[in-house]
Every structure is written in C-alpha cells, then in structure tokens.
Amino acid sequence: MFNHSLVMLATCVAASFGAAHAQVRTPSVEEFTNAALPDHGVWLEDVDLSHMVASEGQTVARKAINGKQLTIKGIVYPHGVGTRGPTELNVALNGSATRFTTLVGIDDRGRHGGVLRFEIFVDGKRASESGPMKFGDPPKVLDVDLSKARNMRLAVLTDTTDVEKWDNANWIGAFFTLKPGTNKRPISYAEPHPPAPIIHSAKDERPAIHSARQVGATPKKPFLFLVAATGRGPLKFAAANLPAGLRLDEATGIISGAIQEAGTTTVTLTVTGQRGSTSSEVTIVAGPRKLAQTPPMGWNSWNAWGTAVDADKVRAAADAMVSSGLAAHGYAYINIDDAWEGKRDATGEIQTNEKFPDMKALADYVHSKGLKLGIYSSPGPLTCGKYEGSYKHEQQDARTFAKWGIDYLKYDWCSYGDIVKNDKSLEALQKPYKIMSAALESTDRDVVFSLCQYGMGKVWEWGKAVGGQVWRTTGDITDTWPSMMGIGFGQAGHEAHAGPGAWNDPDMLIVGKVGWGPALHPTRLAPHEQLTHITLWSLLAAPLLIGCDMTALDKFTLDLLTNDEVIAVDQDPLGKAASRVDQTQTADGTTQVWSRPLHDGTIAVGLFNTGSAPTKISATWAKLGITGKQPVRDLWRGKDLGVRSDVFTATVLKHSVVFVKIGAPKKSGAN
Ligand code: GAL
C-alpha cells in the first residue's frame, strides 16, 4: 500500500539518507496504487483547480475529464487530477514545499490516440518531463525538488499536426510535500499577462477599398459581392469593365446579377467619398469550381451561441456586421451552425425548427445587405447536436438549401461515423463529401463547401479533390491558450495544400464574447494571445470566421478584426499559406518564425513567443530566402521600421507576436 510506502519513504528514506541532505527516494509506479497522503503532504487536487486551463472541459478532483474514475492500464486510482491536453496549471509555492511527486499517464477511456508530454517547470525552467506518452503506455513517475522554488507550472503539451493527437491526461496521486512546520500552502493562480498591445486602428476619412482582390463565381449562377470600403461617406461606388450580366448599385456598393461566360476579368472599382476618391482592381474568375479564391471571411454562430442560436440572433449578427464596420473590411458570410433543423415532411424535405420560422426570408434579409448566408448539416442521420442530418437526403437538401438562398454549407461528419463503423478506408472518408459536393454543384446556386471532419485521413491532401473549398484540420477550438496555440502552431506542414479555392481551416475565431451559448463570457485569451491568434490565422490563410456575439464587440476586438494590413495578408490573392521557417526551444516554450510570400513580392513574417518571458527573436534573411537591404513594416502598429540587412530582430512579449511585412512592393501589385 502506498500509504505505508510513502510514509515509509518519508521516514525511512529520509532516515537512511540523512535529514541534512533532504534527499528523498522517488516512489515506484506501483506505490501510487491506493495511495494515501504521506506526512506533510497536500494533494494537488486540494489546490484550487479553477485556474487549470484545459483545452476542453473543466478539470475535476479525483476524476478523469469525462467524469469517470482515473484509470490507467486497468488500474483505478483514487487520487489525482484528470484533464485534457494541452493544459496547464500555475502554482505559487513561496517556500512552502520541498517536493512535488506525481504519476502521469493517458487515461484508459480517452483513446483518441494523442501523443502528449507532461512537463513540470520550476521558476520558469523545465525541471522534469515525461517524454511523449500515448494511450496504452505505462504511467511514469515525475518527481521534482521544490526546496528553493517560488512557483511551479504543470503543463501537458500536445502536437496537433494530426487531429487524433489529443487525449485525456492524468496527474495521478500527485502531491506536494510541505516543509515541516510551515503554515503556508501551495496556491494556484492565473498567470499575469502583459497589458493589451497598441493596435493601429486606421479611422481614415479618405476612402479606401478593402475587398478581396480575387473573387470566383460560376457562370449563370447568382453573384453577390459587396465592395468593402471605408471613408467619410456617403460613399459612391463605380466599376469599370464589369463582366456581362453583373451590375453595381452605386449607393450600396453591392454587385449582383449572374456572369454569363467563363473567363477572367479585371474590374476597376472606384469609391468616392467626402474626402476624395480611390480605385482598386478586383479579378473576377468565372468558371466551374472557382469559389473561395481567398479564405472566406464572416461570422459563424457556434462559438457564441451553440445550440441556442435562433433567427433573431442571426439577423442581429448581420445587422452588426454592417453597423460595426466589419462588412466594410471584407467580412461577408453570416453562417448558421447546428440547431436550425426541424424534422422532414412527408416528402422527406427538411424543415426548419421553431427558432427559424422562415429561412428564405432570413436569406433575403442577409442578401439585402450584400452579405451571404451559410448553413450547417451532417452526412450522417444526425448532426453533432442530434438534429436531423442529410443522410440519404443529400440531393433533396442541396436543392432546399439553394431554394432558401444559402451560400455556404458546413458539412460535419458527426453520426456518419456510425454508418461506416468498420470501414477506415480513405474512400469511406471521402464518399459523403463527394456526394454532397456533386449535389450542391447541381443546384442553381454557388455554395461554398466546407468540410468538417476534424482532419481525419489528412483531409488537407484530398479536400479539394472531393469538391471542398475549406476543410477543418482539427478538432474543436476553445477559448484557451493551450487550445488555440496547439491548433494554430500544429498547422505546420499543411500549407502545401492551401491555395485559391482550397483552404485549411483551423477552426473559428475565439476573440470577443464567446460561450457556446446561451451564456457568454469574454474570451479567456489574454490580449497578446488574441494578437497571436489573429496573426497566425492570417499567416495560415485560414478562413476568418468570427465566433463571438456580434452585438457586443469591444474596441480591442474590433481593432483586432479590422486591421486592413493584417486582413490583406490573410486575403492575399497569391494564396500561399505560411510555413514555419524557424523554431527554437526556450525555458518554457518556443520561439517560432513563420512566413508567407505575398502577391506583390513582399513577405509577411510572424515572430512568435510561446513562452512566458519577453524574448528576442530574429528572422534571418537566410531562413526567409531573401537577400539585400529590405524595408520592414510593423503591420499591427501600422509603422515603417526602416531598412534592415540580413536579419530583423524584435523583442517579443509573453505569448505574443511581432508581425511584419518585409520587402518593397513590386510596382504592378502595389497597394
Ligand atoms: C462539431 C463541430 C463544431 C460545431 C458542432 C455543432 O462537430 O466541430 O464546429 O459545428 O459540431 O454541433
């Protein structure tokens, strides 16, 4: 029994090594079974766990994250803390403890194939780590000396380059050994963060056009495009060389109609306001499978409202998209996620539920603002929220969506897993997406097709071939640093598969007020973590789908979402997503340099610090593949930083980024 053995090791071992050396033997794995607390011990589970930030779920004392008993390799452990990696907990010790001892391993009931590392940092330095662990591995003992420690951080890190790579991580029988006679206790805390960064928010009265520079459409299908423009109004819009079949409303900037012929047309848009006039070019690419030439930008209901979404909330989101100014910066989609579905009628036609009394009227309303409406379904009989899915009704549903005026479909695997239970083939993964993509294409509308199956079977390698324009590469994001950075930085390597009409989707944004409904809370990401989030998504050429309550946008969130130079990186018409060109381990994180080439010959470069101490990061010309003297511009601050040769170096704060554009734009593509 561990109760005996730990007491023994606290007494016998100390006795055998001599108190002066304060050296204690690390217990064996077996000694953790049925453990009782040794003298001077405090269980980790008795420390306030509300500060334990997990990628999903709330950490619970003495239970796995799923509420079941903590179990590893068939052994049930009475003590410990179950969580889901990636996760972290900070504990202030202030000289209270001498040791922290724990068994670590992946819970038997997770089985999501994740590869996780348990790490213990003491005063910012890695003191112990498990190495990679996965389901089925024997647990390991970690034991660290805290005799001089001020604080300790427990972290579970995961590599999410593969969707399967998350799992339930257990700290088993974890306890602090306190200094004899101390009346202090280990106290968990939320880590302090640097104050919000200053973001340049251009509230310029001169007119400026922010629309994507490249837009795709299928000839003969309805076309809708709002010219995104800011400046002191009223603004007046004009377009030269519009393809036949399209017309521009000069007061609203809405281009509508249907292109008659396939082909590429360069249109010159002009916007005139109280403070002058400006022009910019947009290339309209008309032909089959030309949608989403740049990553879709807009809003999706899920991260805010979850299944509490209703038509009024969607309408309000569309209103706020315009009134907040976001539409004027290029955000266009208003996407309804799960929970709009009703039952099917006698003919099998899908009905909306009582929260969406008239989907066609809702679509008309959204379209009247120049915005587009998205919807959600599953190839399975039921969606993830247990609503009616499209299984065996694909053609019928595609027709219904088109009839309503839908412009975007997120098609979520969910219960389709039950249909192909024993078939793990690539063909089984692809089949339902091929069916729905063909069904959508056979309708009289352009519907952007977004695959949601969490990255299974390396979807980025074949998402385009089965008719998708967007595919989720990961499981669901939550509004925590471990979740966001695990997903974001885990995208390395996927960039080869992105390009116009083909976008990796690391999930929707988690800035602003989120909550998966009905109750909302401000994002748990610190301001600099949000900066990292938006920078990384822009570098990744990810869809920018806002996931918060659009009617409650604070200034910082708006500034983050409306920085046109940052959006322009995301929407760059070359469509080349960033790669990670450099990565260095630091005391409790990494520094990473990501870069992507832009259409005008410049490159966008992010210098990221995932650790907690401000760190100098260098992006060398050798790693970036450039030479000579180059101008550098800070995109978030909207500031030219001068010319550099060979290297650009910046001090980057905790969990933050410095985002720059390097190089002089080529004349032809200049802004
Ligand atoms: C999940 C999906 C989420 C959301 C949810 C709806 O599978 O990843 O983004 O759509 O289903 O039930």
XYZ file of C-alpha atoms and ligand atoms in Angstrom:
683
model
C 0.000 0.000 0.000
C 1.229 3.425 -0.946
C 0.015 4.886 2.347
C 2.536 2.730 4.087
C 5.208 3.027 1.497
C 5.090 6.810 1.169
C 5.100 7.224 4.878
C 7.982 4.827 4.827
C 9.823 6.760 2.229
C 9.158 9.995 4.027
C 10.551 8.498 7.187
C 12.787 5.519 6.371
C 14.348 7.029 3.255
C 14.943 10.359 4.865
C 16.389 8.468 7.735
C 18.582 6.377 5.530
C 19.928 9.335 3.536
C 20.111 11.648 6.491
C 17.980 14.715 7.024
C 20.836 17.086 6.227
C 20.807 16.070 2.560
C 16.999 16.172 2.442
C 17.205 13.609 -0.305
C 14.080 11.502 -0.781
C 13.727 8.412 -2.859
C 11.358 8.732 -5.811
C 8.495 6.270 -5.341
C 7.931 3.498 -7.845
C 4.883 3.364 -10.114
C 3.346 0.577 -8.008
C 3.494 2.691 -4.868
C 0.844 5.047 -6.320
C -1.916 2.400 -6.255
C -4.324 3.093 -3.375
C -2.125 5.941 -2.282
C -2.811 7.789 0.943
C -1.244 11.085 1.767
C 2.165 10.926 3.433
C 3.031 13.140 6.390
C 3.407 16.809 5.408
C 1.629 16.052 2.137
C -1.016 18.083 0.250
C -2.841 16.574 -2.696
C -2.717 18.544 -5.935
C -6.478 18.029 -6.168
C -6.941 20.066 -2.977
C -5.372 23.121 -4.590
C -7.942 25.387 -6.329
C -8.272 23.798 -9.768
C -10.369 26.574 -11.304
C -7.123 28.014 -12.690
C -6.299 24.798 -14.502
C -6.749 25.827 -18.098
C -7.511 22.738 -20.156
C -8.091 22.575 -23.884
C -11.568 21.315 -23.169
C -13.763 20.622 -20.163
C -13.203 21.586 -16.563
C -10.627 19.739 -14.525
C -12.150 17.813 -11.648
C -10.567 16.458 -8.483
C -10.236 12.671 -8.285
C -11.894 12.170 -11.699
C -10.863 11.922 -15.333
C -12.021 14.830 -17.524
C -15.031 12.780 -18.645
C -16.189 12.435 -15.042
C -15.181 8.775 -14.824
C -12.640 7.263 -12.437
C -8.984 7.966 -13.089
C -7.815 4.788 -14.787
C -4.532 3.876 -16.433
C -3.859 0.407 -17.807
C -6.793 -1.040 -15.938
C -5.776 0.347 -12.547
C -8.198 2.769 -10.904
C -6.524 5.485 -8.872
C -8.379 7.221 -6.048
C -6.346 10.432 -6.119
C -5.295 12.812 -8.814
C -6.499 15.289 -11.374
C -7.802 14.418 -14.791
C -7.546 16.885 -17.619
C -7.372 17.061 -21.383
C -4.152 18.083 -23.066
C -2.986 20.634 -23.841
C -3.404 22.087 -20.383
C -1.566 23.998 -17.688
C -1.732 24.954 -14.018
C 0.423 27.504 -12.208
C 1.078 27.145 -8.513
C 2.710 29.683 -6.193
C 4.796 27.906 -3.559
C 6.555 30.716 -1.719
C 8.825 28.335 0.066
C 6.005 26.121 1.330
C 7.052 22.838 -0.272
C 10.083 20.656 -0.701
C 8.881 18.306 -3.437
C 6.160 17.594 -5.945
C 5.590 13.968 -6.801
C 3.188 12.532 -9.339
C 2.395 9.670 -11.620
C 1.433 10.709 -15.152
C -0.266 8.912 -17.995
C -3.096 8.812 -20.528
C -6.485 7.728 -19.212
C -7.857 4.397 -20.431
C -11.137 5.939 -21.531
C -9.715 8.655 -23.759
C -8.208 6.589 -26.542
C -8.013 9.426 -29.009
C -4.528 8.431 -29.987
C -2.957 11.686 -28.834
C 0.734 11.965 -28.125
C 1.221 14.145 -25.060
C 4.131 15.323 -22.955
C 3.771 16.065 -19.259
C 6.156 18.812 -18.209
C 6.914 20.414 -14.869
C 8.503 23.861 -14.835
C 10.024 25.257 -11.675
C 10.625 29.024 -11.662
C 10.338 29.050 -15.466
C 12.810 26.202 -16.076
C 11.848 22.716 -17.178
C 12.530 20.527 -14.128
C 11.034 17.241 -15.281
C 9.223 15.821 -18.270
C 7.645 12.547 -19.253
C 8.680 12.429 -22.885
C 5.989 11.521 -25.441
C 3.161 9.414 -23.979
C 0.136 7.866 -25.613
C -2.793 5.667 -24.705
C -1.602 2.261 -23.509
C 1.817 3.453 -22.358
C 2.731 2.563 -18.783
C 2.477 5.595 -16.468
C 5.633 7.375 -15.375
C 6.694 8.966 -12.122
C 7.795 12.601 -12.123
C 9.360 13.989 -9.000
C 10.831 17.470 -8.615
C 12.731 19.307 -5.934
C 10.880 22.434 -4.797
C 13.017 23.346 -1.813
C 14.056 26.678 -3.376
C 11.068 27.136 -5.674
C 8.816 30.188 -5.838
C 6.422 28.747 -8.376
C 5.702 25.686 -10.421
C 3.847 25.096 -13.649
C 2.311 21.798 -14.671
C 1.829 21.531 -18.406
C 0.560 18.912 -20.777
C 1.649 19.693 -24.285
C 0.339 18.106 -27.409
C 1.326 18.036 -31.012
C -1.828 18.554 -33.028
C -0.440 18.242 -36.522
C -2.794 15.276 -36.641
C -6.392 15.623 -35.487
C -6.214 12.465 -33.418
C -3.494 13.922 -31.280
C -5.327 14.907 -28.170
C -6.235 12.789 -25.205
C -7.167 12.667 -21.554
C -4.121 13.360 -19.434
C -3.997 12.311 -15.783
C -1.865 13.615 -12.944
C -2.269 10.631 -10.608
C -1.697 10.629 -6.853
C 0.011 13.990 -7.273
C 1.086 15.623 -4.018
C 3.284 18.328 -2.591
C 5.498 17.548 0.355
C 5.404 20.571 2.628
C 8.252 21.858 4.722
C 7.751 20.547 8.255
C 6.133 23.179 10.431
C 5.190 25.570 7.602
C 1.781 27.171 7.685
C 1.972 28.205 4.021
C 0.163 26.275 1.310
C 0.656 25.946 -2.464
C -1.820 28.300 -4.153
C -2.818 28.104 -7.800
C -3.087 31.330 -9.769
C -3.875 32.728 -13.190
C -0.628 33.825 -14.809
C -0.203 37.581 -15.214
C -0.098 38.856 -18.766
C 1.355 41.998 -20.297
C -1.208 44.769 -20.881
C -3.057 44.907 -24.197
C -0.891 45.808 -27.164
C -1.439 49.032 -29.047
C -3.060 48.256 -32.338
C -3.107 50.790 -35.116
C -6.732 51.393 -35.992
C -6.961 53.394 -39.168
C -10.002 55.587 -38.851
C -9.102 57.416 -42.015
C -11.703 59.664 -43.545
C -10.198 59.209 -47.000
C -11.903 56.446 -48.979
C -10.161 53.068 -49.063
C -11.172 49.767 -50.664
C -10.595 46.582 -48.637
C -12.329 43.915 -50.713
C -10.529 40.724 -51.647
C -8.580 41.210 -54.858
C -9.767 37.965 -56.371
C -13.286 36.557 -56.444
C -14.636 33.376 -58.022
C -18.065 32.509 -59.376
C -19.813 30.014 -61.623
C -21.336 31.460 -64.817
C -25.142 31.676 -64.831
C -25.422 31.320 -61.028
C -26.384 34.317 -58.864
C -23.435 36.552 -57.993
C -23.302 38.785 -54.916
C -20.349 40.868 -53.834
C -20.228 43.834 -51.517
C -17.421 46.263 -52.293
C -15.821 46.621 -48.867
C -14.830 50.248 -48.407
C -14.270 52.770 -45.642
C -14.057 56.557 -45.597
C -16.206 59.533 -44.806
C -19.494 58.988 -46.593
C -21.847 58.927 -48.165
C -19.699 56.762 -50.418
C -20.431 56.411 -54.095
C -19.319 53.316 -55.969
C -18.377 52.773 -59.612
C -16.980 49.798 -61.523
C -15.302 49.689 -64.916
C -15.164 46.538 -67.025
C -17.765 44.516 -65.115
C -18.392 41.177 -66.873
C -21.664 40.989 -68.788
C -24.559 40.073 -66.535
C -23.324 41.989 -63.473
C -24.447 45.373 -62.221
C -23.268 47.600 -59.395
C -25.548 49.575 -57.108
C -23.668 52.853 -56.889
C -25.109 53.773 -53.489
C -24.617 50.464 -51.636
C -21.585 49.027 -53.437
C -23.397 45.732 -53.992
C -22.529 43.947 -57.232
C -25.181 41.430 -58.250
C -26.507 39.539 -61.257
C -25.047 36.445 -62.926
C -21.923 36.260 -65.053
C -22.739 34.938 -68.496
C -19.441 33.438 -69.637
C -16.452 31.669 -68.101
C -13.271 33.734 -68.063
C -11.119 36.075 -66.024
C -11.958 39.775 -65.894
C -10.121 42.571 -64.154
C -12.597 45.095 -62.841
C -11.608 48.554 -61.642
C -13.583 49.637 -58.613
C -13.777 53.289 -57.661
C -15.080 54.673 -54.413
C -15.733 58.378 -53.932
C -16.478 59.996 -50.605
C -16.295 63.360 -48.849
C -12.504 63.167 -48.728
C -11.694 62.141 -52.273
C -11.699 59.128 -54.459
C -9.744 55.866 -54.776
C -9.582 52.950 -57.174
C -8.517 49.347 -56.896
C -8.678 46.246 -59.035
C -10.543 43.032 -58.418
C -10.101 39.992 -60.616
C -13.295 38.033 -61.169
C -12.603 34.425 -62.071
C -15.668 32.809 -63.622
C -15.817 29.089 -64.269
C -16.625 25.756 -62.675
C -15.186 25.192 -59.165
C -13.758 28.684 -58.781
C -15.343 29.611 -55.448
C -13.414 30.950 -52.449
C -10.463 32.439 -54.325
C -9.476 33.867 -50.933
C -10.327 32.400 -47.500
C -13.969 33.070 -46.528
C -14.461 35.893 -44.022
C -17.542 36.291 -41.886
C -19.259 35.002 -38.764
C -20.453 31.632 -37.517
C -22.959 31.163 -34.706
C -21.381 28.189 -32.913
C -18.652 29.623 -30.654
C -21.075 32.255 -29.391
C -24.486 30.636 -29.296
C -24.041 26.872 -29.656
C -27.469 25.282 -29.958
C -29.120 28.441 -28.540
C -28.884 30.114 -31.954
C -32.112 31.470 -33.475
C -33.170 33.599 -36.434
C -33.178 36.827 -34.416
C -29.600 36.267 -33.317
C -28.588 35.616 -36.923
C -30.389 38.760 -38.099
C -28.712 40.725 -35.317
C -25.339 39.361 -36.393
C -25.986 40.523 -39.960
C -27.041 43.968 -38.722
C -23.959 44.222 -36.527
C -21.709 43.051 -39.340
C -22.669 46.235 -41.158
C -23.097 48.658 -38.241
C -19.802 47.657 -36.584
C -17.977 48.360 -39.831
C -16.769 44.774 -40.215
C -18.534 44.331 -43.565
C -16.635 47.375 -44.812
C -13.401 45.470 -44.126
C -14.419 42.391 -46.094
C -16.387 40.147 -43.701
C -19.306 38.757 -45.696
C -20.631 35.385 -44.507
C -23.274 35.005 -41.813
C -23.142 31.286 -41.084
C -25.726 29.399 -39.057
C -24.172 26.372 -37.385
C -26.017 23.414 -35.860
C -29.523 23.626 -34.282
C -31.623 25.244 -37.021
C -33.007 21.867 -38.177
C -36.542 20.604 -37.732
C -37.993 17.314 -38.946
C -38.659 16.192 -42.528
C -42.083 16.486 -44.099
C -43.936 13.619 -45.811
C -41.881 14.121 -48.981
C -38.661 13.993 -46.990
C -37.967 17.707 -47.306
C -36.069 19.125 -44.345
C -37.955 21.729 -42.303
C -36.527 24.375 -40.032
C -37.329 24.217 -36.318
C -39.434 26.822 -34.499
C -36.389 29.058 -33.921
C -36.102 29.656 -37.676
C -39.652 30.358 -38.872
C -38.660 31.454 -42.395
C -35.212 30.611 -43.727
C -35.878 32.123 -47.161
C -36.865 35.437 -45.593
C -33.732 35.328 -43.440
C -31.560 34.715 -46.503
C -33.255 37.580 -48.372
C -32.610 39.854 -45.411
C -28.923 38.923 -45.239
C -28.546 39.273 -49.019
C -30.173 42.711 -48.965
C -27.125 43.901 -47.065
C -24.738 42.411 -49.636
C -23.872 39.637 -47.163
C -24.178 35.869 -47.625
C -25.913 33.192 -45.592
C -24.329 29.901 -44.544
C -25.880 26.780 -43.072
C -24.802 23.513 -41.463
C -25.599 19.831 -41.888
C -24.093 16.370 -41.476
C -23.690 13.481 -43.905
C -24.931 11.256 -41.066
C -28.553 10.705 -39.991
C -27.971 13.116 -37.073
C -25.796 16.176 -36.612
C -23.412 16.510 -33.676
C -26.188 18.322 -31.779
C -28.533 15.376 -32.561
C -30.598 17.285 -35.114
C -31.689 15.907 -38.460
C -28.736 15.248 -40.815
C -28.653 14.855 -44.603
C -28.032 11.099 -44.790
C -29.886 9.712 -47.830
C -31.396 13.164 -48.479
C -28.322 14.860 -49.905
C -29.750 15.881 -53.273
C -33.009 16.977 -51.698
C -31.242 19.031 -49.027
C -28.917 20.667 -51.537
C -31.993 21.711 -53.514
C -33.708 23.026 -50.383
C -30.611 24.995 -49.380
C -30.453 26.512 -52.863
C -34.161 27.322 -52.768
C -33.694 29.163 -49.499
C -30.734 31.113 -50.905
C -27.899 29.511 -48.967
C -24.322 30.446 -49.965
C -22.158 28.254 -47.714
C -22.513 24.765 -46.254
C -20.504 23.394 -43.342
C -20.860 19.625 -43.569
C -19.981 17.974 -40.285
C -19.086 14.255 -40.068
C -20.821 13.577 -36.678
C -23.007 10.450 -36.805
C -21.696 9.407 -40.214
C -19.095 7.551 -38.151
C -21.831 5.030 -37.266
C -22.595 4.451 -40.946
C -19.023 3.452 -41.788
C -18.175 1.935 -38.422
C -15.752 -0.715 -39.552
C -14.568 0.942 -42.705
C -11.478 3.015 -42.034
C -10.629 3.449 -45.718
C -9.956 6.787 -47.357
C -12.804 6.059 -49.712
C -15.218 5.826 -46.780
C -13.988 9.202 -45.504
C -14.374 10.832 -48.898
C -17.648 9.342 -50.135
C -20.172 11.520 -48.258
C -18.303 14.683 -49.251
C -18.227 13.695 -52.920
C -21.979 13.066 -52.812
C -22.824 16.415 -51.243
C -20.405 18.396 -53.392
C -21.986 16.940 -56.549
C -25.442 17.681 -55.137
C -24.512 21.314 -54.432
C -22.964 21.784 -57.842
C -26.129 20.501 -59.494
C -28.165 23.324 -57.951
C -28.629 26.792 -59.405
C -26.572 28.468 -56.640
C -22.919 28.858 -55.775
C -22.483 27.242 -52.364
C -19.051 27.280 -50.719
C -18.484 23.756 -49.411
C -16.775 23.477 -46.039
C -15.732 20.009 -44.909
C -15.834 19.454 -41.173
C -14.399 16.104 -40.145
C -11.667 17.307 -37.803
C -8.784 16.422 -40.151
C -9.338 12.678 -40.420
C -7.354 10.884 -43.096
C -5.250 14.038 -43.681
C -8.185 15.791 -45.318
C -5.886 18.620 -46.453
C -4.437 16.186 -49.008
C -7.790 15.472 -50.685
C -10.342 18.064 -49.554
C -10.112 19.923 -52.847
C -10.394 16.756 -54.944
C -13.727 15.846 -53.299
C -15.141 19.295 -54.056
C -14.374 21.244 -50.866
C -13.114 24.805 -50.736
C -12.493 24.722 -46.977
C -11.689 21.846 -44.622
C -11.302 21.715 -40.884
C -7.901 20.356 -39.987
C -8.532 19.910 -36.260
C -10.982 19.111 -33.503
C -12.957 21.945 -31.915
C -11.161 25.036 -30.677
C -11.920 26.563 -27.276
C -11.026 29.991 -25.937
C -7.866 28.964 -24.141
C -4.214 29.492 -24.929
C -3.380 25.765 -24.912
C -6.190 25.040 -27.348
C -5.531 27.950 -29.693
C -1.771 27.593 -29.817
C -1.900 23.816 -30.014
C -4.163 24.034 -33.046
C -2.547 27.085 -34.657
C 1.081 26.064 -34.434
C 0.070 22.477 -35.208
C -0.778 23.545 -38.762
C 2.869 23.426 -39.824
C 3.174 21.321 -42.940
C -0.396 21.756 -44.169
C 0.472 24.869 -46.164
C 1.432 22.902 -49.264
C -2.251 22.049 -49.770
C -3.676 25.572 -49.494
C -4.302 27.921 -52.404
C -7.097 29.802 -54.143
C -10.245 27.693 -53.723
C -8.589 25.374 -51.167
C -8.158 26.434 -47.556
C -7.086 24.693 -44.361
C -9.484 25.622 -41.581
C -8.008 25.539 -38.059
C -11.500 26.412 -36.748
C -13.377 29.609 -35.983
C -12.066 32.638 -34.146
C -12.309 32.839 -30.374
C -11.990 36.579 -29.770
C -14.781 38.700 -28.293
C -17.624 37.276 -26.217
C -17.919 33.539 -26.705
C -19.579 30.780 -24.724
C -21.187 28.166 -26.969
C -24.482 29.637 -25.684
C -26.712 30.694 -24.177
C -24.431 32.299 -21.529
C -21.413 34.162 -22.871
C -18.136 35.294 -21.366
C -15.241 37.379 -22.669
C -12.637 35.177 -24.355
C -10.216 33.667 -21.886
C -7.334 34.526 -24.209
C -5.191 37.385 -22.909
C -4.897 40.349 -25.311
C -1.462 39.299 -26.594
C -2.727 35.745 -27.074
C -5.503 37.182 -29.237
C -2.890 39.057 -31.238
C -1.100 35.740 -31.759
C -4.406 34.107 -32.768
C -5.321 36.609 -35.481
C -1.746 36.894 -36.755
C -1.358 33.150 -37.003
C -4.717 32.678 -38.744
C -3.777 35.404 -41.261
C -0.416 33.799 -41.944
C -2.091 30.394 -42.309
C -4.526 31.813 -44.910
C -7.287 30.496 -42.674
C -10.953 31.402 -43.014
C -11.647 34.340 -40.694
C -14.980 33.344 -39.204
C -15.699 35.444 -36.158
C -17.169 33.315 -33.363
C -18.447 35.886 -30.890
C -21.592 37.856 -30.142
C -21.520 40.426 -32.935
C -23.698 42.817 -30.978
C -21.181 43.084 -28.120
C -17.888 43.886 -29.808
C -15.474 45.876 -27.645
C -12.906 48.244 -29.136
C -9.941 45.910 -28.754
C -11.761 43.059 -30.534
C -12.836 45.382 -33.320
C -9.306 46.720 -33.729
C -8.016 43.157 -33.937
C -10.551 42.237 -36.597
C -10.360 45.359 -38.744
C -6.651 45.900 -39.251
C -6.639 46.037 -43.041
C -2.941 45.293 -43.422
C -3.352 42.094 -41.394
C -6.523 41.104 -43.269
C -4.712 41.735 -46.550
C -2.166 39.071 -45.574
C -4.945 36.553 -44.943
C -6.680 37.523 -48.183
C -3.571 37.796 -50.335
C -4.516 36.707 -53.866
C -1.386 34.594 -54.317
C -2.971 32.302 -51.717
C 0.293 30.869 -50.399
C -0.061 29.898 -46.745
C 2.820 30.420 -44.326
C 5.386 27.852 -43.349
C 7.344 27.681 -40.140
C 10.884 28.638 -41.107
C 12.481 28.602 -37.669
C 11.756 27.208 -34.220
C 13.824 27.313 -31.021
C 13.071 25.846 -27.615
C 13.080 28.336 -24.738
C 12.827 27.749 -20.995
C 9.074 27.217 -21.063
C 8.033 27.439 -24.675
C 9.342 28.118 -28.133
C 10.152 30.962 -30.417
C 8.834 30.450 -33.915
C 9.197 32.339 -37.169
C 6.516 31.847 -39.821
C 6.496 33.492 -43.227
C 4.405 33.616 -46.374
C 5.104 35.226 -49.736
C 2.597 37.834 -50.911
C 1.439 38.701 -54.424
C 3.334 41.995 -54.501
C 6.728 40.377 -53.955
C 6.917 41.183 -50.236
C 6.738 38.598 -47.456
C 4.680 38.529 -44.269
C 6.631 37.329 -41.249
C 5.412 36.490 -37.739
C 7.880 36.256 -34.850
C 6.082 34.298 -32.116
C 6.980 33.703 -28.481
C 5.011 30.885 -26.818
C 6.995 31.180 -23.576
C 6.396 33.488 -20.617
C 9.483 35.679 -20.642
C 9.971 38.522 -23.150
C 12.407 37.107 -25.709
C 14.493 38.444 -28.583
C 13.590 36.701 -31.806
C 15.440 37.032 -35.093
C 14.179 36.337 -38.569
C 17.251 35.925 -40.728
C 17.222 36.612 -44.442
C 18.815 33.173 -44.939
C 15.770 31.467 -43.361
C 13.365 33.780 -45.179
C 15.039 33.189 -48.525
C 15.742 36.858 -49.257
C 18.877 38.974 -49.638
C 19.979 42.599 -49.520
C 18.538 45.650 -47.844
C 14.829 45.373 -47.166
C 12.267 47.758 -45.706
C 10.347 46.371 -42.724
C 6.835 47.416 -41.741
C 5.089 46.536 -38.476
C 1.563 45.529 -39.508
C -0.227 45.723 -36.160
C 1.241 49.102 -35.364
C 0.991 50.379 -38.945
C 4.550 51.674 -38.755
C 7.585 51.556 -41.036
C 10.529 50.299 -39.022
C 13.233 51.258 -41.537
C 15.571 49.205 -43.670
C 17.362 46.061 -42.450
C 20.083 43.847 -43.927
C 20.432 40.129 -43.208
C 18.193 39.978 -40.172
C 15.196 41.511 -38.417
C 15.216 41.177 -34.639
C 12.478 42.115 -32.186
C 11.745 41.589 -28.522
C 8.507 39.637 -28.308
C 6.422 39.586 -25.148
C 4.894 36.563 -23.478
C 2.517 34.577 -25.745
C 2.767 37.385 -28.272
C 3.980 38.151 -31.755
C 5.599 40.818 -33.838
C 4.047 40.780 -37.285
C 5.925 42.444 -40.114
C 5.959 42.758 -43.846
C 9.431 42.659 -45.359
C 10.394 43.982 -48.787
C 9.340 46.706 -51.179
C 6.143 46.015 -53.128
C 6.614 45.454 -56.838
C 5.005 48.320 -58.753
C 2.461 46.178 -60.613
C 0.932 44.726 -57.464
C 1.420 47.747 -55.220
C -1.434 48.726 -52.958
C -18.818 19.931 -34.031
C -18.098 20.941 -34.874
C -18.389 22.299 -34.298
C -19.872 22.544 -34.349
C -20.641 21.420 -33.644
C -22.131 21.535 -33.837
O -18.546 18.665 -34.517
O -16.726 20.670 -34.879
O -17.681 23.306 -35.011
O -20.278 22.646 -35.686
O -20.213 20.161 -34.106
O -22.847 20.504 -33.226
